[in-house]
Amino acid sequence: MKNQIKKYVLLSYLALIVSMYITGCSTEEVSEVPPNIIFIFTDDHASHAVSAYGSDIIQTPNIDRLANEGVIFHNAFVTNSICAPSRGVLLTGKHSHINGQLTNAQEFDGTQMTYPQVLQQSGYQTAMIGKWHLQSDPTGYDHWEILPGQGHYYNPEFITPEGTNHYEGYVTDIITDKVIDWIENNRESEQPFMVNYHHKAPHRNWKPAPEHLGMFDDIDIPEPETLFANWSGELDDGQDHEDFPPGEWAGRTSAVQTQEMTLMNHFDEAWDLKFPPDSVQDARHANLWSNRYERLTDEQREQWDAYYDAYYEEYKDKNLQGRDRLSWIYQRYIKDYLSTIVSVDNNLGRLLDYLEETGLAENTIVVYTSDQGFYLGDHGWYDKRWMYEESLHIPLVMRWPAGIEAGTQSRELVQNLDFAPTLIDLAGEPVPEDVQGRSLVPLMKDQTPDDWRSSIYYHYYEYPGEHAVPRHYGVRTDRYKLIHYYQVGEWELFDLEADRGEMQSVYDDPDYEEVKQELKEELDRLREKYNVPEEDPI
Ligand code: SGN
Ligand code: CA
């Protein structure tokens, strides 16, 4: 049956190509031939670490190249800012409560409709290479090679249907090699291809490639405005302060006090700062440290020792306290994080060059995005999960010379919910009716439908869980954001125009009464539209 469908699709393409040849075709008509699709998904790459989005802390020339030669979406968001749920949404185009992947702890039900299955049935060759993180085996792929769980930066293993293979080298390079190899082996075929090119980077614990260790050492990376916003601990006077400085703290949910994701208090010296064994203070650290170290070759280990030990010495010598200590930790954190992105961007450059050289570039759509955003010291944090901008927002750029005009920009509210329908639409297939997202194809062509959404729905479920972020749901419009922390019975309302950093909720401000009521109605409408159950399914 599948082969018959493939044959039919191939014959249709051939007929289309022949008819274009006879009638003399324009570039627009060429784009009617379903494009090859390379879907690049990084893990935790915040858009404020992409220069196309105006980042002042890193240059990402190859991601920018996609943006300049294609489309950049300025308002792209997730529905649930955590890894496996985001992947469930990508595959299905449905919210977490519908696709069943509410948290990282569950196993994905791969028997439900996913877009790779639709593409495979429509005649695409499909592959999934890199981080998968959904526990069940991938479905809808002709080829898959996935990292076990979170995977490893150095000398990683890949699981395949035939068994597990081990490789020496750096994961971002290896994933790219595999993607290019797979395309190369298939490019003579008449079927279009779709590959999920899914990186581990820049996920915690941010291990740079050996050649990038120290690449930011000579500069001070600018600190985010809100680095000290959730300040707790020792202030410059050397005294412990349990409270927060007034003004910086007022008007936020009580849950920000109990989260566990501050650079100040929750960053792990062994795991995150890569301090050496003699700094290890308890068994958990020792365990983390040895697990990590065992993977390195002797040469890699020497490079690591030379690099990180010097920082440990500096840390001890300086004996930093209070804000100075936090500033120091921030520099260590952000430099490792950014270094892993340099590798992602370089490898993207390698892939783009390959597409040019092989003539594949014209009718291949390359999508670059991430499973969620991330805190880069914003609010004093690392990690994600909250509905605040830094982790809600994702980078989203696409290049497709045959189908997207260079320099296109979209400011519409889009979500990862829209990926599956977009990719199905690109393949020329009808989008199943129960899909909750919408195709972005008209937006790519700068033709926004009149009834495009004016608000988005968000829902995070992983509590209790790592980093202690409570469950919450909310609505965001182009200007406002209303969040309900339903476990603790609290609300927040932010006016993003007046308070981009979301430091002061105006939920109780009488001036915002009308806005608040409108947003509550909108929230109810969205919960009904998306069939959100009253009680959480878990
Ligand atoms: C790991 C990290 C967490 C992170 C989760 C989820 N801890 O557990 O900091 O929030 O992954 O990330 S670590 O000690 O293992 O680094 S996700 O992107 O996979 O959802
Ligand atoms: Ca992630």
Coordinates of C-alpha atoms and ligand atoms in Angstrom, one line a residue:
M1 CA 0.0 0.0 0.0
K2 CA 2.7 2.4 1.1
N3 CA 4.7 1.7 -2.1
Q4 CA 1.7 2.3 -4.2
I5 CA 1.2 5.6 -2.6
K6 CA 4.8 6.5 -3.1
K7 CA 4.6 5.4 -6.8
Y8 CA 1.6 7.6 -7.3
V9 CA 3.2 10.6 -5.7
L10 CA 6.4 10.1 -7.8
L11 CA 4.3 9.9 -10.9
S12 CA 2.5 13.1 -10.0
Y13 CA 5.8 14.9 -9.4
L14 CA 7.1 13.6 -12.7
A15 CA 4.0 14.8 -14.5
L16 CA 4.3 18.2 -12.8
I17 CA 7.9 18.6 -13.8
V18 CA 7.2 17.5 -17.4
S19 CA 4.3 19.9 -17.6
M20 CA 6.5 22.7 -16.2
Y21 CA 9.1 21.9 -18.7
I22 CA 6.6 22.1 -21.6
T23 CA 5.0 25.3 -20.5
G24 CA 8.2 27.0 -19.4
C25 CA 8.1 27.4 -15.6
S26 CA 8.8 30.2 -13.3
T27 CA 10.5 30.0 -9.8
E28 CA 7.0 30.2 -8.3
E29 CA 5.9 27.1 -10.1
V30 CA 9.0 25.2 -9.2
S31 CA 8.0 25.7 -5.6
E32 CA 4.9 23.7 -6.3
V33 CA 7.1 20.7 -6.2
P34 CA 7.1 19.6 -2.5
P35 CA 10.4 20.8 -1.0
N36 CA 13.0 18.8 0.8
I37 CA 12.7 19.6 4.5
I38 CA 15.5 19.9 7.0
F39 CA 14.0 20.6 10.4
I40 CA 16.7 21.8 12.9
F41 CA 15.8 21.5 16.5
T42 CA 18.2 22.7 19.2
D43 CA 17.7 21.9 22.8
D44 CA 17.3 25.1 25.0
H45 CA 18.6 27.7 22.5
A46 CA 17.1 31.0 23.6
S47 CA 16.4 33.5 20.9
H48 CA 18.4 36.2 22.9
A49 CA 21.4 34.1 22.0
V50 CA 20.8 34.5 18.2
S51 CA 22.2 37.6 16.6
A52 CA 19.4 37.7 14.1
Y53 CA 17.2 38.5 17.1
G54 CA 19.5 41.2 18.2
S55 CA 21.5 39.3 20.7
D56 CA 24.4 41.4 22.2
I57 CA 26.2 38.3 23.6
I58 CA 26.9 36.2 20.5
Q59 CA 27.2 36.2 16.7
T60 CA 25.4 33.4 14.9
P61 CA 26.2 34.1 11.3
N62 CA 24.8 30.9 9.8
I63 CA 21.4 31.1 11.6
D64 CA 21.4 34.8 10.5
R65 CA 22.0 33.7 7.0
L66 CA 18.8 31.6 7.1
A67 CA 16.9 34.6 8.5
N68 CA 18.3 37.0 5.9
E69 CA 17.7 34.7 3.0
G70 CA 14.3 33.6 4.2
V71 CA 11.8 34.5 6.9
I72 CA 12.2 35.4 10.6
F73 CA 9.3 35.0 13.0
H74 CA 9.6 37.5 15.8
N75 CA 6.8 36.2 17.9
A76 CA 7.2 32.4 18.1
F77 CA 6.4 30.6 21.3
V78 CA 6.0 27.2 22.8
T79 CA 2.9 25.7 24.5
N80 CA 4.7 24.0 27.4
S81 CA 8.4 25.1 27.9
I82 CA 10.0 21.7 28.5
C83 CA 11.7 19.2 26.3
A84 CA 9.7 16.0 25.7
P85 CA 6.3 17.9 25.8
S86 CA 7.7 20.3 23.2
R87 CA 8.7 17.4 21.0
G88 CA 5.2 15.8 21.4
V89 CA 3.7 19.1 20.2
L90 CA 6.1 19.3 17.3
L91 CA 5.2 15.8 16.1
T92 CA 1.4 16.1 16.5
G93 CA 0.4 19.7 16.2
K94 CA -1.6 19.2 19.4
H95 CA -1.4 20.5 22.9
S96 CA 0.1 18.3 25.6
H97 CA -3.2 17.4 27.2
I98 CA -4.3 15.9 23.8
N99 CA -1.0 14.2 22.7
G100 CA -0.4 12.9 26.2
Q101 CA 3.1 14.1 26.6
L102 CA 2.6 16.5 29.6
T103 CA 6.0 16.2 31.2
N104 CA 9.4 14.7 30.6
A105 CA 8.5 11.7 32.7
Q106 CA 6.1 10.0 30.3
E107 CA 6.6 7.8 27.3
F108 CA 5.3 9.2 24.0
D109 CA 2.5 7.4 22.3
G110 CA 4.0 7.0 18.8
T111 CA 0.9 5.2 17.5
Q112 CA -1.0 8.5 17.2
M113 CA -0.9 10.6 14.1
T114 CA 2.5 12.4 13.7
Y115 CA 3.6 14.5 10.9
P116 CA 6.6 12.3 9.9
Q117 CA 4.1 9.4 9.4
V118 CA 2.0 11.7 7.1
L119 CA 5.0 12.7 5.1
Q120 CA 6.3 9.2 4.8
Q121 CA 2.9 8.0 3.5
S122 CA 2.8 10.8 1.0
G123 CA 6.1 9.7 -0.5
Y124 CA 8.8 11.5 1.5
Q125 CA 11.9 9.7 2.7
T126 CA 12.1 10.5 6.4
A127 CA 14.9 10.5 9.0
M128 CA 15.3 11.4 12.6
I129 CA 18.9 12.0 13.8
G130 CA 20.0 13.3 17.2
K131 CA 18.1 14.0 20.5
W132 CA 14.7 12.4 20.7
H133 CA 14.0 12.1 24.4
L134 CA 10.5 10.5 24.1
Q135 CA 11.3 7.1 25.5
S136 CA 9.3 5.2 22.9
D137 CA 10.9 4.4 19.5
P138 CA 10.4 6.9 16.7
T139 CA 7.6 6.1 14.3
G140 CA 7.1 7.4 10.7
Y141 CA 10.8 7.3 9.9
D142 CA 12.7 5.3 7.2
H143 CA 15.9 5.9 9.2
W144 CA 16.6 6.9 12.8
E145 CA 19.6 7.3 15.0
I146 CA 18.9 8.8 18.3
L147 CA 20.8 9.8 21.5
P148 CA 19.7 7.8 24.5
G149 CA 17.8 10.1 26.8
Q150 CA 19.6 13.4 27.1
G151 CA 22.7 12.0 25.3
H152 CA 26.3 13.0 25.8
Y153 CA 28.4 15.9 24.4
Y154 CA 31.6 13.8 24.3
N155 CA 32.0 10.4 22.7
P156 CA 28.3 9.8 22.4
E157 CA 26.2 6.7 21.8
F158 CA 23.4 6.5 19.3
I159 CA 20.5 4.0 19.4
T160 CA 19.3 2.6 16.0
P161 CA 16.7 -0.1 15.3
E162 CA 19.7 -2.5 14.9
G163 CA 21.4 -1.6 18.2
T164 CA 23.5 1.0 20.0
N165 CA 26.7 2.4 18.5
H166 CA 29.4 4.4 20.2
Y167 CA 31.4 7.2 18.5
E168 CA 34.5 9.2 19.5
G169 CA 34.1 12.9 18.9
Y170 CA 31.8 15.8 19.7
V171 CA 28.1 15.3 19.5
T172 CA 27.2 18.4 17.4
D173 CA 29.7 17.4 14.8
I174 CA 28.7 13.8 14.7
I175 CA 25.0 14.6 14.4
T176 CA 25.7 16.9 11.5
D177 CA 28.0 14.3 9.8
K178 CA 25.1 11.8 10.1
V179 CA 22.6 14.2 8.6
I180 CA 24.8 15.1 5.7
D181 CA 25.6 11.4 5.0
W182 CA 22.0 10.5 5.1
I183 CA 21.1 13.2 2.6
E184 CA 24.0 12.3 0.4
N185 CA 23.0 8.7 0.2
N186 CA 19.5 9.6 -0.7
R187 CA 19.8 12.6 -2.9
E188 CA 19.7 10.8 -6.2
S189 CA 16.4 9.4 -5.3
E190 CA 13.3 11.0 -6.9
Q191 CA 11.5 11.2 -3.5
P192 CA 11.8 14.4 -1.5
F193 CA 13.3 14.0 1.9
M194 CA 12.5 15.3 5.4
V195 CA 15.1 15.0 8.1
N196 CA 14.8 16.0 11.8
Y197 CA 18.2 17.3 12.6
H198 CA 18.0 17.5 16.4
H199 CA 20.9 18.7 18.5
K200 CA 21.7 18.1 22.1
A201 CA 23.3 21.5 22.4
P202 CA 23.1 23.9 24.1
H203 CA 21.5 21.8 26.9
R204 CA 22.9 21.7 30.4
N205 CA 25.7 21.1 31.4
W206 CA 27.0 23.1 28.4
K207 CA 30.2 21.3 27.4
P208 CA 32.0 23.1 24.7
A209 CA 33.9 21.3 21.9
P210 CA 37.6 21.0 22.7
E211 CA 38.4 23.6 20.1
H212 CA 36.0 26.1 21.6
L213 CA 37.2 25.9 25.2
G214 CA 38.1 29.4 26.2
M215 CA 37.0 31.2 23.0
F216 CA 35.2 33.9 25.0
D217 CA 37.9 34.2 27.7
D218 CA 39.1 37.6 26.7
I219 CA 35.8 39.4 26.9
D220 CA 33.2 40.1 29.6
I221 CA 29.8 39.1 28.3
P222 CA 27.2 41.8 29.2
E223 CA 25.0 40.8 32.1
P224 CA 21.2 40.7 31.7
E225 CA 19.3 43.5 33.3
T226 CA 17.5 41.2 35.7
L227 CA 20.5 39.1 36.8
F228 CA 20.0 40.3 40.4
A229 CA 16.2 40.4 40.3
N230 CA 15.6 37.4 42.5
W231 CA 18.5 38.2 44.8
S232 CA 18.7 36.2 47.9
G233 CA 21.7 35.2 50.0
E234 CA 24.6 37.3 51.0
L235 CA 24.6 41.0 50.1
D236 CA 27.7 43.1 49.7
D237 CA 27.6 43.9 53.4
G238 CA 28.6 40.3 54.0
Q239 CA 25.4 39.6 55.9
D240 CA 22.8 37.0 55.0
H241 CA 19.5 38.5 53.9
E242 CA 16.6 36.1 53.7
D243 CA 14.4 38.8 52.2
F244 CA 14.7 40.4 48.8
P245 CA 15.4 44.1 48.2
P246 CA 12.1 45.9 48.1
G247 CA 10.9 47.0 44.7
E248 CA 12.8 44.3 42.8
W249 CA 10.6 41.6 44.4
A250 CA 7.2 43.0 44.9
G251 CA 4.3 41.8 42.8
R252 CA 5.5 38.4 41.7
T253 CA 4.1 35.0 42.5
S254 CA 5.3 33.5 45.7
A255 CA 6.4 30.6 43.6
V256 CA 9.5 32.5 42.4
Q257 CA 10.8 32.3 46.0
T258 CA 10.6 28.5 46.0
Q259 CA 12.0 27.7 42.6
E260 CA 15.3 26.0 42.4
M261 CA 17.1 27.4 39.4
T262 CA 19.1 30.4 40.5
L263 CA 22.7 30.7 39.4
M264 CA 23.5 31.9 42.9
N265 CA 22.1 29.0 44.9
H266 CA 21.3 26.1 42.7
F267 CA 24.2 26.0 40.2
D268 CA 26.2 22.9 40.9
E269 CA 30.0 23.4 41.3
A270 CA 31.0 20.0 40.0
W271 CA 28.4 19.6 37.3
D272 CA 27.8 23.2 36.1
L273 CA 31.1 25.0 36.9
K274 CA 33.2 21.9 36.2
F275 CA 35.3 22.3 39.4
P276 CA 37.8 19.5 39.9
P277 CA 37.5 16.5 42.3
D278 CA 39.2 18.2 45.3
S279 CA 36.3 20.7 45.3
V280 CA 33.7 18.0 45.5
Q281 CA 31.7 18.2 48.7
D282 CA 29.3 15.4 48.7
A283 CA 28.6 12.0 47.2
R284 CA 26.2 13.4 44.6
H285 CA 28.8 15.7 43.2
A286 CA 31.4 13.0 43.2
N287 CA 29.1 10.8 41.3
L288 CA 28.2 13.4 38.7
W289 CA 31.9 14.3 38.4
S290 CA 33.1 10.8 37.8
N291 CA 30.2 9.9 35.4
R292 CA 31.2 12.8 33.3
Y293 CA 34.9 12.4 33.5
E294 CA 34.9 8.7 32.5
R295 CA 33.7 9.6 29.0
L296 CA 36.7 11.7 28.1
T297 CA 39.7 10.4 26.2
D298 CA 43.1 11.2 27.8
E299 CA 43.6 14.0 25.4
Q300 CA 40.2 15.5 26.0
R301 CA 40.8 15.1 29.7
E302 CA 44.0 17.0 29.5
Q303 CA 42.3 19.9 27.7
W304 CA 39.6 20.0 30.3
D305 CA 42.0 20.0 33.2
A306 CA 44.1 22.8 31.7
Y307 CA 41.0 24.9 31.0
Y308 CA 38.7 24.4 34.0
D309 CA 41.3 23.9 36.8
A310 CA 42.6 27.4 36.1
Y311 CA 39.1 28.8 36.8
Y312 CA 38.8 26.8 39.9
E313 CA 42.1 28.3 41.1
E314 CA 40.8 31.8 40.3
Y315 CA 37.6 31.2 42.1
K316 CA 39.4 30.1 45.3
D317 CA 41.9 32.9 45.1
K318 CA 39.3 35.6 44.6
N319 CA 37.1 34.3 47.4
L320 CA 34.2 36.2 45.9
Q321 CA 31.1 37.0 47.9
G322 CA 27.6 38.3 47.2
R323 CA 27.0 40.0 43.9
D324 CA 30.6 39.6 42.7
R325 CA 30.3 35.9 43.1
L326 CA 27.1 35.8 41.1
S327 CA 28.7 37.9 38.3
W328 CA 31.6 35.5 38.2
I329 CA 29.3 32.5 38.0
Y330 CA 27.3 34.2 35.3
Q331 CA 30.4 34.6 33.1
R332 CA 31.4 31.0 33.6
Y333 CA 27.9 29.8 32.8
I334 CA 27.2 32.0 29.8
K335 CA 30.6 31.3 28.2
D336 CA 30.1 27.6 28.2
Y337 CA 26.5 27.9 27.0
L338 CA 27.5 30.2 24.1
S339 CA 30.5 28.0 23.1
T340 CA 28.2 25.1 22.5
I341 CA 26.1 27.3 20.2
V342 CA 29.2 28.3 18.2
S343 CA 29.5 24.7 17.3
V344 CA 25.8 24.4 16.3
D345 CA 26.2 27.5 14.1
N346 CA 29.5 26.3 12.5
N347 CA 27.9 23.0 11.7
L348 CA 24.9 24.7 10.2
G349 CA 27.3 26.5 8.0
R350 CA 28.7 23.2 6.9
L351 CA 25.3 21.9 6.1
L352 CA 24.3 25.0 4.1
D353 CA 27.5 24.8 2.1
Y354 CA 26.8 21.2 1.3
L355 CA 23.3 22.1 0.1
E356 CA 24.8 24.8 -2.2
E357 CA 27.4 22.5 -3.6
T358 CA 24.9 19.8 -4.4
G359 CA 22.3 22.1 -5.9
L360 CA 19.8 21.1 -3.2
A361 CA 19.5 24.5 -1.7
E362 CA 16.9 25.9 -4.0
N363 CA 14.0 23.6 -3.2
T364 CA 15.0 22.6 0.4
I365 CA 13.4 24.4 3.3
V366 CA 15.7 24.7 6.2
V367 CA 13.9 25.4 9.5
Y368 CA 15.9 26.5 12.6
T369 CA 14.2 26.5 16.0
S370 CA 14.5 25.1 19.5
D371 CA 12.4 23.0 21.9
Q372 CA 12.0 26.1 24.2
G373 CA 13.8 29.2 25.2
F374 CA 16.1 29.5 28.3
Y375 CA 17.1 31.9 31.1
L376 CA 20.6 33.3 30.4
G377 CA 20.9 34.8 33.8
D378 CA 17.6 36.6 33.3
H379 CA 15.8 36.8 36.7
G380 CA 19.0 35.4 38.1
W381 CA 18.2 32.0 36.6
Y382 CA 19.2 29.2 34.2
D383 CA 16.7 26.6 32.9
K384 CA 13.2 27.2 31.5
R385 CA 9.6 26.0 32.3
W386 CA 8.0 29.4 33.2
M387 CA 5.7 31.3 31.0
Y388 CA 8.0 34.3 31.2
E389 CA 9.3 35.6 27.9
E390 CA 12.8 34.1 28.0
S391 CA 11.6 30.5 28.1
L392 CA 8.3 31.0 26.3
H393 CA 9.9 32.6 23.2
I394 CA 11.8 30.5 20.6
P395 CA 13.9 31.3 17.7
L396 CA 12.2 30.5 14.4
V397 CA 13.8 31.2 11.0
M398 CA 13.3 29.4 7.7
R399 CA 15.0 29.5 4.3
W400 CA 13.5 28.1 1.1
P401 CA 14.8 30.0 -1.9
A402 CA 12.1 28.5 -4.2
G403 CA 9.2 29.4 -1.9
I404 CA 10.1 32.2 0.5
E405 CA 11.3 35.7 -0.5
A406 CA 14.5 36.7 1.2
G407 CA 14.1 39.3 4.0
T408 CA 10.5 38.2 4.9
Q409 CA 9.5 39.1 8.5
S410 CA 6.5 38.0 10.5
R411 CA 5.3 39.5 13.8
E412 CA 2.2 37.3 14.1
L413 CA 1.8 35.1 17.1
V414 CA 2.9 31.6 16.1
Q415 CA 3.6 28.5 18.2
N416 CA 5.3 25.2 18.0
L417 CA 1.8 23.9 17.7
D418 CA 2.0 25.1 14.1
F419 CA 5.0 23.0 13.0
A420 CA 3.2 19.8 12.2
P421 CA 0.5 21.4 10.1
T422 CA 3.1 23.6 8.3
L423 CA 5.2 20.6 7.4
I424 CA 2.1 18.6 6.3
D425 CA 1.0 21.5 4.2
L426 CA 4.4 21.9 2.6
A427 CA 4.2 18.2 1.6
G428 CA 1.0 19.1 -0.2
E429 CA -1.1 16.9 2.1
P430 CA -4.4 18.0 3.8
V431 CA -3.9 18.8 7.5
P432 CA -6.0 16.4 9.7
E433 CA -9.0 18.2 11.2
D434 CA -8.1 17.5 14.8
V435 CA -4.7 19.2 14.6
Q436 CA -4.8 22.3 16.8
G437 CA -2.1 24.4 15.1
R438 CA -2.2 26.2 11.8
S439 CA 0.0 26.1 8.8
L440 CA 2.6 28.9 8.7
V441 CA 2.9 28.6 4.9
P442 CA 0.8 31.8 4.2
L443 CA 2.8 33.7 6.8
M444 CA 6.1 32.6 5.1
K445 CA 4.7 34.1 1.9
D446 CA 3.7 37.3 3.8
Q447 CA 0.0 36.6 3.3
T448 CA -1.4 36.6 6.8
P449 CA -5.0 35.2 7.0
D450 CA -7.5 37.7 8.4
D451 CA -8.5 35.3 11.1
W452 CA -4.9 34.6 12.3
R453 CA -4.8 34.1 16.1
S454 CA -4.5 37.1 18.4
S455 CA -3.6 35.2 21.6
I456 CA -1.8 32.0 22.5
Y457 CA -2.4 29.4 25.2
Y458 CA 0.3 28.0 27.5
H459 CA 0.3 25.2 30.0
Y460 CA 3.1 23.8 32.1
Y461 CA 2.6 20.6 34.2
E462 CA 5.9 19.2 35.5
Y463 CA 5.4 19.8 39.3
P464 CA 6.6 18.3 41.5
G465 CA 9.8 18.2 39.4
E466 CA 13.3 19.4 39.0
H467 CA 13.8 23.1 39.6
A468 CA 10.5 23.3 41.4
V469 CA 8.4 25.4 39.0
P470 CA 4.7 25.1 39.9
R471 CA 2.1 24.2 37.3
H472 CA 0.6 27.1 35.6
Y473 CA -1.4 28.1 32.5
G474 CA -2.0 31.4 30.8
V475 CA -2.7 33.5 27.8
R476 CA -0.4 36.0 26.0
T477 CA -1.5 38.6 23.5
D478 CA 0.8 40.9 21.6
R479 CA 0.9 43.2 24.7
Y480 CA -0.3 41.4 27.8
K481 CA 0.3 38.1 29.7
L482 CA -2.0 36.6 32.3
I483 CA -0.7 33.6 34.2
H484 CA -2.6 31.4 36.7
Y485 CA -0.6 29.4 39.2
Y486 CA -3.5 27.2 40.0
Q487 CA -1.8 25.0 42.6
V488 CA -1.0 28.0 44.8
G489 CA -4.1 30.0 43.7
E490 CA -2.2 33.0 42.5
W491 CA -2.3 35.1 39.3
E492 CA 0.1 37.4 37.5
L493 CA -0.6 40.0 34.9
F494 CA 2.2 41.7 32.9
D495 CA 2.1 44.6 30.6
L496 CA 4.9 43.7 28.3
E497 CA 5.0 47.1 26.7
A498 CA 5.7 48.8 30.1
D499 CA 7.6 46.0 31.7
R500 CA 9.4 43.8 29.2
G501 CA 11.4 42.0 32.0
E502 CA 8.1 41.0 33.8
M503 CA 9.3 42.3 37.1
Q504 CA 6.1 43.8 38.4
S505 CA 2.7 42.1 38.1
V506 CA -0.2 44.6 37.7
Y507 CA -2.8 42.0 38.5
D508 CA -4.0 44.0 41.5
D509 CA -3.6 47.4 39.8
P510 CA -7.1 49.0 39.4
D511 CA -6.0 50.6 36.1
Y512 CA -5.7 47.2 34.6
E513 CA -9.1 45.9 35.8
E514 CA -10.7 45.9 32.3
V515 CA -7.6 44.3 30.7
K516 CA -7.6 41.7 33.4
Q517 CA -11.3 40.8 32.8
E518 CA -10.8 40.6 29.0
L519 CA -7.8 38.4 29.4
K520 CA -9.7 36.1 31.8
E521 CA -12.4 35.7 29.2
E522 CA -9.9 35.1 26.5
L523 CA -8.2 32.4 28.7
D524 CA -11.6 30.7 29.2
R525 CA -12.2 30.8 25.4
L526 CA -8.9 29.3 24.6
R527 CA -9.3 26.5 27.3
E528 CA -12.6 25.6 25.7
K529 CA -11.3 25.9 22.1
Y530 CA -8.4 23.5 22.9
N531 CA -10.5 21.2 25.1
V532 CA -8.4 21.6 28.2
P533 CA -9.9 19.4 31.0
E534 CA -10.8 21.1 34.3
E535 CA -8.6 18.6 36.2
D536 CA -5.0 17.9 35.0
P537 CA -4.8 14.5 33.4
I538 CA -1.8 13.8 35.7
Ligands
SGN1 C1 18.1 17.7 33.1 C2 18.8 18.9 33.7 C3 17.8 19.9 34.1 C4 16.8 20.2 33.0 C5 16.2 18.9 32.6 C6 15.1 19.0 31.5 N1 19.6 18.5 34.9 O1 17.5 16.9 34.1 O2 18.4 21.1 34.5 O3 15.8 21.1 33.5 O4 17.2 18.1 32.1 O5 15.7 19.6 30.4 S1 21.0 17.9 34.6 O6 21.7 17.8 36.0 O7 20.9 16.6 34.1 O8 21.8 18.7 33.7 S2 15.0 19.2 29.0 O9 15.4 20.2 28.0 O10 15.4 17.9 28.6 O11 13.5 19.3 29.2
CA2 CA 15.1 21.4 26.1

